[in-house]
Short mmCIF file of C-alpha atoms and ligand atoms in Angstrom, two decimals:
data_model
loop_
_atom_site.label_atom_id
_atom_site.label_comp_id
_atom_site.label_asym_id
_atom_site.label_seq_id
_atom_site.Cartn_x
_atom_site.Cartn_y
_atom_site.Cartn_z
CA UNK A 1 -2.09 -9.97 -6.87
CA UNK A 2 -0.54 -7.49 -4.54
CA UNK A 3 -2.61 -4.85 -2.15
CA UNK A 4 -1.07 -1.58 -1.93
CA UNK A 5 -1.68 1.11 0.58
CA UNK A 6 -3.87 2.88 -1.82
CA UNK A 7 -5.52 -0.03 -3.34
CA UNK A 8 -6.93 -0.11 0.65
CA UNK A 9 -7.44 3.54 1.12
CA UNK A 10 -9.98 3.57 -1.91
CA UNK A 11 -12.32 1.56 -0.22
CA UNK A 12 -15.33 2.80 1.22
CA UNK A 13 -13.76 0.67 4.73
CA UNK A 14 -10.11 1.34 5.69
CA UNK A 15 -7.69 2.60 8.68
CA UNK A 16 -7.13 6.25 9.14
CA UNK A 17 -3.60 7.29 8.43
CA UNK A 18 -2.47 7.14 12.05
CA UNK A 19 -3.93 3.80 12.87
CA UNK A 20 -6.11 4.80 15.65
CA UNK A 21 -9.38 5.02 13.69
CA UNK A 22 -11.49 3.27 11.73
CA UNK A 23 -12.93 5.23 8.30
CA UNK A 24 -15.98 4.49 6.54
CA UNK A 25 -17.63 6.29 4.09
CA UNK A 26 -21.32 7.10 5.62
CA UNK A 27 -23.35 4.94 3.17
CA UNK A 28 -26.55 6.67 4.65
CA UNK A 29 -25.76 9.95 3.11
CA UNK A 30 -25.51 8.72 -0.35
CA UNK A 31 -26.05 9.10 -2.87
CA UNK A 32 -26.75 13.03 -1.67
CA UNK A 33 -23.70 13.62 0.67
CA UNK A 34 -20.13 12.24 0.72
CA UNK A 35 -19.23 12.38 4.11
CA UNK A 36 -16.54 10.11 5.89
CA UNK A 37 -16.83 9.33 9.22
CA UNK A 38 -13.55 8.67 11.43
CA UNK A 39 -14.67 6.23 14.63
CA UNK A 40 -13.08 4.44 17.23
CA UNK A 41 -14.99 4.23 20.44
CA UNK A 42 -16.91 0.93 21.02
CA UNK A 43 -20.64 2.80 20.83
CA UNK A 44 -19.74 4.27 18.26
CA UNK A 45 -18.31 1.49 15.79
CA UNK A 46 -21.59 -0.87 16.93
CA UNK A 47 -23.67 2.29 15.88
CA UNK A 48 -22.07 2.40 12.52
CA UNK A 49 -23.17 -1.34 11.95
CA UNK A 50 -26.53 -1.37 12.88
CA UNK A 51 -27.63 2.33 11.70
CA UNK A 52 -25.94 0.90 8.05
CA UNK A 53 -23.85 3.50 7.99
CA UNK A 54 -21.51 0.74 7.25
CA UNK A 55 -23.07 -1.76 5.27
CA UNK A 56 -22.52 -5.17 2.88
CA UNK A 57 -21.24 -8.06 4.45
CA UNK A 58 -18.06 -8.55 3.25
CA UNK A 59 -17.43 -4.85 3.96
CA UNK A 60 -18.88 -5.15 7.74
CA UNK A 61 -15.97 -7.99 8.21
CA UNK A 62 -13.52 -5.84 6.65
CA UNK A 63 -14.70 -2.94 9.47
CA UNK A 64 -14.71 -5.45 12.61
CA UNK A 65 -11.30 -6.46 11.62
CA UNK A 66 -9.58 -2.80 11.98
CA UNK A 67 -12.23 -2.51 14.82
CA UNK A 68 -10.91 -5.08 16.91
CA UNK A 69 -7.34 -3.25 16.09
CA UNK A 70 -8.48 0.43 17.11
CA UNK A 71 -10.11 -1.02 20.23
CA UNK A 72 -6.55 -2.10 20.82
CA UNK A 73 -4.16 0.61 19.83
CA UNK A 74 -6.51 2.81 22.13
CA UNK A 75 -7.00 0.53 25.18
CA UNK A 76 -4.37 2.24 27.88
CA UNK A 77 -3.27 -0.50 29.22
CA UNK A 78 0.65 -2.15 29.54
CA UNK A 79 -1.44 -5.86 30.92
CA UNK A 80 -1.99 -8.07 28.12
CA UNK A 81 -4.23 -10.25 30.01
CA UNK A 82 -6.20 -6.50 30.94
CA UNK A 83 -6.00 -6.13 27.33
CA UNK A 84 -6.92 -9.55 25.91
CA UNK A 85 -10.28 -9.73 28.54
CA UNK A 86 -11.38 -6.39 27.03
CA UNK A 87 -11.24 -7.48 23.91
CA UNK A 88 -12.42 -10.54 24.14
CA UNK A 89 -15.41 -8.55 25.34
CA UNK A 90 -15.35 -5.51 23.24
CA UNK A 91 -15.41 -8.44 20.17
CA UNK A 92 -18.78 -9.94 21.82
CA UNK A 93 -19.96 -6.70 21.86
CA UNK A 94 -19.19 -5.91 18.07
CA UNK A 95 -20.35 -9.51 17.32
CA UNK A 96 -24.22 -8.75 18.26
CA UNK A 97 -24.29 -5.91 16.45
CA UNK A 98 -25.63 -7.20 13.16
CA UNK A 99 -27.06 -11.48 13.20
CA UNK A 100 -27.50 -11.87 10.03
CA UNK A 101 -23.90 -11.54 8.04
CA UNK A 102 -21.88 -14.00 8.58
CA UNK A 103 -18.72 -11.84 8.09
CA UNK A 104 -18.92 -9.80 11.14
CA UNK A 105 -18.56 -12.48 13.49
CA UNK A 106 -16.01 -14.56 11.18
CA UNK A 107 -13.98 -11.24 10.83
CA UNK A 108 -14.20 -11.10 15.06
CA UNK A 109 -13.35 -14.32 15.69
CA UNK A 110 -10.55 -14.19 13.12
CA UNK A 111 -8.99 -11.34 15.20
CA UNK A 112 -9.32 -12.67 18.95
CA UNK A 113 -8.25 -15.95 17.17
CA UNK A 114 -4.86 -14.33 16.29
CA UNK A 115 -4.72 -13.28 19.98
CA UNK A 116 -5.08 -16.62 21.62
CA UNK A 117 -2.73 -18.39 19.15
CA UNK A 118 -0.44 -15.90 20.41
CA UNK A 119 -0.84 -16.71 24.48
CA UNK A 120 2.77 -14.93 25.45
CA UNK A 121 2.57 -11.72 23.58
CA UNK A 122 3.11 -8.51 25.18
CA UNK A 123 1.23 -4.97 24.69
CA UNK A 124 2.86 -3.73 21.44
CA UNK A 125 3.43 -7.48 19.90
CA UNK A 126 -0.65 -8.13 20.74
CA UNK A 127 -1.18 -4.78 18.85
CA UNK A 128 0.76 -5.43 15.80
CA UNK A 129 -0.16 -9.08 15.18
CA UNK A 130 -3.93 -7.81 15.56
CA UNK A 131 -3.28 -4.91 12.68
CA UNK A 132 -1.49 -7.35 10.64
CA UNK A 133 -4.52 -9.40 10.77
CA UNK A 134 -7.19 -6.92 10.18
CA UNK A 135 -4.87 -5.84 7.08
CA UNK A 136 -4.96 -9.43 5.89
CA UNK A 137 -8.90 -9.53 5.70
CA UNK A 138 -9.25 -6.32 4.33
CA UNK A 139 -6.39 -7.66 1.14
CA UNK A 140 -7.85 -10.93 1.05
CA UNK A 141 -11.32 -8.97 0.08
CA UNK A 142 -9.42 -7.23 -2.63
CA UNK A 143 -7.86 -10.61 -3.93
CA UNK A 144 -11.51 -12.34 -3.64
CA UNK A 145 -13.75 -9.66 -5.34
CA UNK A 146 -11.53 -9.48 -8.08
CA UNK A 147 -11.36 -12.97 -8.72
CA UNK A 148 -15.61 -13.34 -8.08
CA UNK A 149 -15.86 -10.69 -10.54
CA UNK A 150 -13.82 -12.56 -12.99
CA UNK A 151 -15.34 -15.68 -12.65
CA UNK A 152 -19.15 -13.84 -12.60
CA UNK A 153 -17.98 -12.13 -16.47
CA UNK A 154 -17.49 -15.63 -18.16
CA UNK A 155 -21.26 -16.31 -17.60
CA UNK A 156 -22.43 -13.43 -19.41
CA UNK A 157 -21.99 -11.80 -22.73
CA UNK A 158 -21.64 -8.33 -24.19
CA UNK A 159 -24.79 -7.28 -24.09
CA UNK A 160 -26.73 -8.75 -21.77
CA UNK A 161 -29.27 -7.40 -19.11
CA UNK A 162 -28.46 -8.26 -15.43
CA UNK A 163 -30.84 -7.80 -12.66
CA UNK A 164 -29.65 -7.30 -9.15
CA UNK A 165 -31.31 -6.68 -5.50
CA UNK A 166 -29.57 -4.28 -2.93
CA UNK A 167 -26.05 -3.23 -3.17
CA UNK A 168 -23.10 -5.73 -3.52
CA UNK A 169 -20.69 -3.33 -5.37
CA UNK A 170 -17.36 -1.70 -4.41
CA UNK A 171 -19.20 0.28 -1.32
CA UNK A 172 -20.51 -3.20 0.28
CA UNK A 173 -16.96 -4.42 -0.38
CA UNK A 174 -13.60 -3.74 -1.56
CA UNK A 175 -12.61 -3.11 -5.25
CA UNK A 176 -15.26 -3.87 -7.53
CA UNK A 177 -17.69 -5.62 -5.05
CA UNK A 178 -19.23 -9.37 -5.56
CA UNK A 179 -22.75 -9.09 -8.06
CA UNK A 180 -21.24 -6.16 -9.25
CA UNK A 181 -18.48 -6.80 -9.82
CA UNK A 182 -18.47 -8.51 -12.96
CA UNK A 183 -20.34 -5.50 -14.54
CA UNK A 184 -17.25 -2.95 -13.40
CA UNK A 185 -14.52 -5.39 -14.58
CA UNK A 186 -16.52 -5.82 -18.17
CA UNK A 187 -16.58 -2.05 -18.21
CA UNK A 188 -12.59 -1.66 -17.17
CA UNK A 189 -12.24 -4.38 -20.30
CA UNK A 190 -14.89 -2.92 -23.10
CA UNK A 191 -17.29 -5.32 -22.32
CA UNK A 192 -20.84 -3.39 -21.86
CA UNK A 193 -23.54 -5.05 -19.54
CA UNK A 194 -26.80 -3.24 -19.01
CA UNK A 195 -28.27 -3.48 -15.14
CA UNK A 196 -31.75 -3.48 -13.70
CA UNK A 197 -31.23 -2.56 -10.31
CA UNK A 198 -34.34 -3.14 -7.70
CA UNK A 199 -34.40 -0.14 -5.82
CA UNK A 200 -35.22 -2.55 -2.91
CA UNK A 201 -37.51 -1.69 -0.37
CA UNK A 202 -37.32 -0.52 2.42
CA UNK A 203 -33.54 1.05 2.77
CA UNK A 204 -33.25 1.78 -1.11
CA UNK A 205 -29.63 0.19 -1.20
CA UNK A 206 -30.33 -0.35 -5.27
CA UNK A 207 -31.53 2.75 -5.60
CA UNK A 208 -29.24 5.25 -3.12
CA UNK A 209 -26.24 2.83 -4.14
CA UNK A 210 -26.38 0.29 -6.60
CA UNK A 211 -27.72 3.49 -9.14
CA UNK A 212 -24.99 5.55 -7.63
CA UNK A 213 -22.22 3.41 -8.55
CA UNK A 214 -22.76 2.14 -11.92
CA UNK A 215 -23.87 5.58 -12.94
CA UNK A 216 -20.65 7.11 -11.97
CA UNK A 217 -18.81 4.09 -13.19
CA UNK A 218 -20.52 4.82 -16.96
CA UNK A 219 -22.19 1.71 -16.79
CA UNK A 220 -25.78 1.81 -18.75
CA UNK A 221 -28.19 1.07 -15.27
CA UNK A 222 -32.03 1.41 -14.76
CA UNK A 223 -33.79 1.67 -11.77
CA UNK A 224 -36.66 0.06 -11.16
CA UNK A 225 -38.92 -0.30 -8.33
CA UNK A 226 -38.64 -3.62 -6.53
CA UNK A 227 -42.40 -4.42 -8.07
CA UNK A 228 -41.07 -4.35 -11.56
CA UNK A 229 -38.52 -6.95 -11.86
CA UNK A 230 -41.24 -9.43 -13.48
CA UNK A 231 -41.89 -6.99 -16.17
CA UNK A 232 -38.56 -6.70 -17.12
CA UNK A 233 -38.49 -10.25 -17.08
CA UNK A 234 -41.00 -10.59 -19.09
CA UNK A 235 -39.81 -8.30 -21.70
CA UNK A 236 -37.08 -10.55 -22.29
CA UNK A 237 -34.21 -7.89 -20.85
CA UNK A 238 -32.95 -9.39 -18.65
CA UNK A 239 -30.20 -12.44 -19.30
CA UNK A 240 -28.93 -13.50 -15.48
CA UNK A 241 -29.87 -12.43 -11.89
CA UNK A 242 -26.27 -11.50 -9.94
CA UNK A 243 -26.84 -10.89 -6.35
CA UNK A 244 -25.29 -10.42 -3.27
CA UNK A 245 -25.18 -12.79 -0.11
CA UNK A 246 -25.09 -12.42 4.19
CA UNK A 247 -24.55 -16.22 4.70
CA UNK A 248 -24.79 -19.32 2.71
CA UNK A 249 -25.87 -22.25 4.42
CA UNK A 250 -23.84 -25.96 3.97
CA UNK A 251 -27.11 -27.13 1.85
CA UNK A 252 -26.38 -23.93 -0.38
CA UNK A 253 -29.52 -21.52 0.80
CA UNK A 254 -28.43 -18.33 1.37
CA UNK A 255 -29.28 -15.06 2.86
CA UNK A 256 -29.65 -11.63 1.36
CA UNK A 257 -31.38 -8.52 1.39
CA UNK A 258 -35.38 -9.16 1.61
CA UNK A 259 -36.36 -9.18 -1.48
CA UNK A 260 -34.26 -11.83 -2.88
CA UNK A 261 -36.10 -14.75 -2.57
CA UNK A 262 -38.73 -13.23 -4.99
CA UNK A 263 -36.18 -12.76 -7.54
CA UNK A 264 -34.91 -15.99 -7.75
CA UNK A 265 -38.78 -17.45 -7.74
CA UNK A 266 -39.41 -14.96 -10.87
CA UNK A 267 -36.64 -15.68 -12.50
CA UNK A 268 -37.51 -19.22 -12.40
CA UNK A 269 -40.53 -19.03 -13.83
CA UNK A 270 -38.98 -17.44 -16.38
CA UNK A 271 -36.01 -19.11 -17.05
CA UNK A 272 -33.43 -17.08 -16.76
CA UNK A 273 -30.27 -17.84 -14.44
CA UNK A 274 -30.04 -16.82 -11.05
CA UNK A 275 -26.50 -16.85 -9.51
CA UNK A 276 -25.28 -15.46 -6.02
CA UNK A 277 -21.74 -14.17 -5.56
CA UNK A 278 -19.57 -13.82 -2.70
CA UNK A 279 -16.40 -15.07 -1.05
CA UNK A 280 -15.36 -17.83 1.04
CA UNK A 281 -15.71 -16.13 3.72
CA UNK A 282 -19.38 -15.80 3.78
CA UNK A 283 -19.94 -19.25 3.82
CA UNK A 284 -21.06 -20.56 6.61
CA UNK A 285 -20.17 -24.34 6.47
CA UNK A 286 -21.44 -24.68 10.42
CA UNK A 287 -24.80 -23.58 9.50
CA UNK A 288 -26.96 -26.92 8.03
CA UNK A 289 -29.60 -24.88 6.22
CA UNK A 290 -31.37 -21.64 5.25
CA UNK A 291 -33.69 -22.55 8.52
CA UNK A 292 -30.81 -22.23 10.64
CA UNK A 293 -29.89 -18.50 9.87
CA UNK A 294 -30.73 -15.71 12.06
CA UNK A 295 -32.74 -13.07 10.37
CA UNK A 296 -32.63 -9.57 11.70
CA UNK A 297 -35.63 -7.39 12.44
CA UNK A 298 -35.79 -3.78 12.13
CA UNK A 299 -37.14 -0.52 12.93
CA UNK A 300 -41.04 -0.54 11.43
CA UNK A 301 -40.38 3.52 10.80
CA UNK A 302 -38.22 2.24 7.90
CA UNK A 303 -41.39 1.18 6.78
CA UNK A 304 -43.97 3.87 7.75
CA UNK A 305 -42.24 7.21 7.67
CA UNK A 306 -38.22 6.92 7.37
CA UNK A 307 -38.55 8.42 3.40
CA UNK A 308 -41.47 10.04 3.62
CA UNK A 309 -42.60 14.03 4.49
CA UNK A 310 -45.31 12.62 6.35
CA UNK A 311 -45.83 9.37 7.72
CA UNK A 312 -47.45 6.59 5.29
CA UNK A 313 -48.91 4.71 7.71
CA UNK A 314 -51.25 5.16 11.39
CA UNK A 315 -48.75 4.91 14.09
CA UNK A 316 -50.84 2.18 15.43
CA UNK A 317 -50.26 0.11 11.87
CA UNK A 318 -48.13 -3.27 12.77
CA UNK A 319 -45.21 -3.82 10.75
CA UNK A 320 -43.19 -6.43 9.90
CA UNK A 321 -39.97 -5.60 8.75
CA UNK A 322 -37.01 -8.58 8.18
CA UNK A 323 -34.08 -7.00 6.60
CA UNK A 324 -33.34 -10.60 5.23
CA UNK A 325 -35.13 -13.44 3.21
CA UNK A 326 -33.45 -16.91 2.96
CA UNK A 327 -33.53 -18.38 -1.17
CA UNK A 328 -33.69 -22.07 -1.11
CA UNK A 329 -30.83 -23.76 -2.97
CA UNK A 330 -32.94 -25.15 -5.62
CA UNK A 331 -34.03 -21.91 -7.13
CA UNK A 332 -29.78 -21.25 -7.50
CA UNK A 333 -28.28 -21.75 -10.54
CA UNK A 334 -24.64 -21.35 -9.55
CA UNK A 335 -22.53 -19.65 -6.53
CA UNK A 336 -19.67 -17.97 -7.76
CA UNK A 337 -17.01 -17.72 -4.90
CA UNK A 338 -13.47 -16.79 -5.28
CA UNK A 339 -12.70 -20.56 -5.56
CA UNK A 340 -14.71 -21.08 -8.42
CA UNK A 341 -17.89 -21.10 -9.54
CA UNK A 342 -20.23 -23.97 -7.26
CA UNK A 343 -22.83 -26.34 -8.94
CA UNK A 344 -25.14 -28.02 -7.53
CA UNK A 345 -25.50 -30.69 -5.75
CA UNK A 346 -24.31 -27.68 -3.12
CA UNK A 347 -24.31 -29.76 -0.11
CA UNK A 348 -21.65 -32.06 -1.64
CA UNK A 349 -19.85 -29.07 -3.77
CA UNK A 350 -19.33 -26.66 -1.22
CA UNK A 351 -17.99 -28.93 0.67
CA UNK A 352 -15.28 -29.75 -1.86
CA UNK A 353 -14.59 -26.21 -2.00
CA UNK A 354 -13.21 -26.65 1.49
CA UNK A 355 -11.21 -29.37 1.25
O1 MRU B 1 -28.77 -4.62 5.06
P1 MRU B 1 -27.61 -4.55 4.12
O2 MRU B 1 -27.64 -3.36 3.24
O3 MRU B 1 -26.28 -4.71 4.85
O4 MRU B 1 -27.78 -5.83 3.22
C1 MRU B 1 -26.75 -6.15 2.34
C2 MRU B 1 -27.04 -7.22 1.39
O5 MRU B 1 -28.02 -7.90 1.47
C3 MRU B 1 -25.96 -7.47 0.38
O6 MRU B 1 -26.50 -8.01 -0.79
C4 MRU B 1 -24.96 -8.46 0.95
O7 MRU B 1 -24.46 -8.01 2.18
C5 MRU B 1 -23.84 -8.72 0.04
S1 MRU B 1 -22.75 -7.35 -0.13
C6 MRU B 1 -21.53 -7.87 -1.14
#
């Protein structure tokens, strides 16, 4: 599949039109506002990752890539050594922003890799092996979603009721995203899928996002509130669970929007399949187990007052606010990658997929 120009400037993630930026599309403004946001300076693009303004793993990686570049093109500096230590640094810095997605730091490493494999590069060559790179993830995304989204369709049928948690569609991505993906490509080929989307406490991804995607994309979608999933359930409308994923361990748990692990536990009780997608490149193959991932904390105010006129809670209330839960492998039915859709037993599986 080839990646044109505009296949990349559609995404909600790409490089401004003179190189020396990177755009996002501020996914805290939706689904109210579209407003784009043009950054380059280091405060800023760390600011952008941990605010969510740029959010979704796979789209995070696709950001520290032309990072990494912009740092670059805008460094003043005719030293490559000067220009390698700062970004060697500048990619630390990036690196911390966000623990829990693998993507960010693969995407980071992937850059400065490209730099030391290159130790006798000057200025300019250091500059356009680094875009070249960050150009590579960002097609590579393209190339992946479309093929998860493929592989996610042939488990479903026309018809059927998918429930998802957070946002993994086009915004979290590129093209037509990872759990959502499947749904847009059905649409593009006449193949209807009704979504549940959680609305999922407490940054509303399904409900400022997920909601706002499919709805524009004419896909039939109801909201729920996170509390409701079992009911659906229950009622028998929903056919498969598709949801996103921040890292998945060797052993096959993986990390996702907090939430997730309760989805996967319902939909085991009731019997309906529960399936993760996302690419290679959010598997984490140095990382033994679920145990061993990071999970980030945030702000309690997203908790108290961040939606509210007034606040919900004393100010005095303790909070406890993970933006991640870790679902053990053996409530997973199947992880569809872009190499195919994984089986368990995961340890041993995933492992092939590597080889
Ligand atoms: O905190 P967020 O909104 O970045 O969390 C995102 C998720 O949990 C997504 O499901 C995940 O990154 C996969 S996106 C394809």
């Amino acid at each position: 599949m080839t990646v044109s120009e505009a296949d990349r400037n559609s995404c909600s993630v790409h490089l401004s039109e003179d190189g020396r930026s990177v755009v996002i599309l501020d996914q805290t403004k939706l689904p109210n506002r579209q407003e784009w946001l043009s950054l380059y300076r280091i405060d800023e693009l760390c600011a952008a990752i941990k605010s969510l303004a740029v959010r979704g793993a796979p789209a995070i990686g696709i950001f520290a890539g032309y990072a990494v570049y912009v740092l670059a093109v805008r460094k003043e500096t005719e030293d490559p050594d000067a220009l390698r230590a700062y970004l060697e640094a500048e990619g630390e810095t990036l690196s911390r922003a966000r623990p829990t997605a693998v993507n960010l730091s693969w995407a980071v490493s992937r850059m400065l890799r490209a730099l030391r494999d290159n130790p006798g590069a000057d200025v300019s060559r250091i500059r356009s092996l680094l875009r070249e790179e960050a150009l590579a993830i960002h097609d590579e995304d393209i190339r992946m979603c479309t093929r998860i989204s493929e592989y996610g369709l042939s488990l479903v049928k026309p018809g059927d009721g998918i429930l998802t948690h957070c946002n993994a569609g086009p915004l979290a991505t590129s093209k037509y995203g990872t759990a959502i993906g499947p749904v847009l490509l059905g649409k593009e080929r006449g193949i209807d899928l009704k979504v549940f989307s959680d609305e999922t406490r407490p940054l509303l991804q399904g409900a400022r996002l997920t909601s706002y995607e499919l709805q524009r994309a004419g896909v039939d979608v109801t909201l729920i509130c996170d509390n409701m999933a079992s009911i659906v359930m229950k009622n028998g409308w929903v056919q498969a669970c598709f949801v996103g994923c921040d890292r998945i361990a060797a052993n096959g748990d993986f990390a996702n929007k907090i939430g997730t692990s309760g989805v996967a536990i319902l939909a085991r009780h009731y019997g309906i399949p529960f399936y993760t997608l996302g690419p290679t490149s959010t598997i984490d193959m140095n990382c033994p187990t679920g145990d061993d991932i990071r999970i980030e904390q945030r702000d309690p105010e997203e908790i108290k007052t961040m939606w509210y006129r007034e606040p919900m809670a004393l100010p005095e209330v303790k909070c406890y606010n993970p933006a991640f839960d870790v679902t053990d492998h053996e409530l997973v039915t199947a992880i569809v990658t872009d190499r195919g859709i994984v089986y368990p037993p995961f340890d041993v599986n995933l492992q092939k997929l590597f080889a």
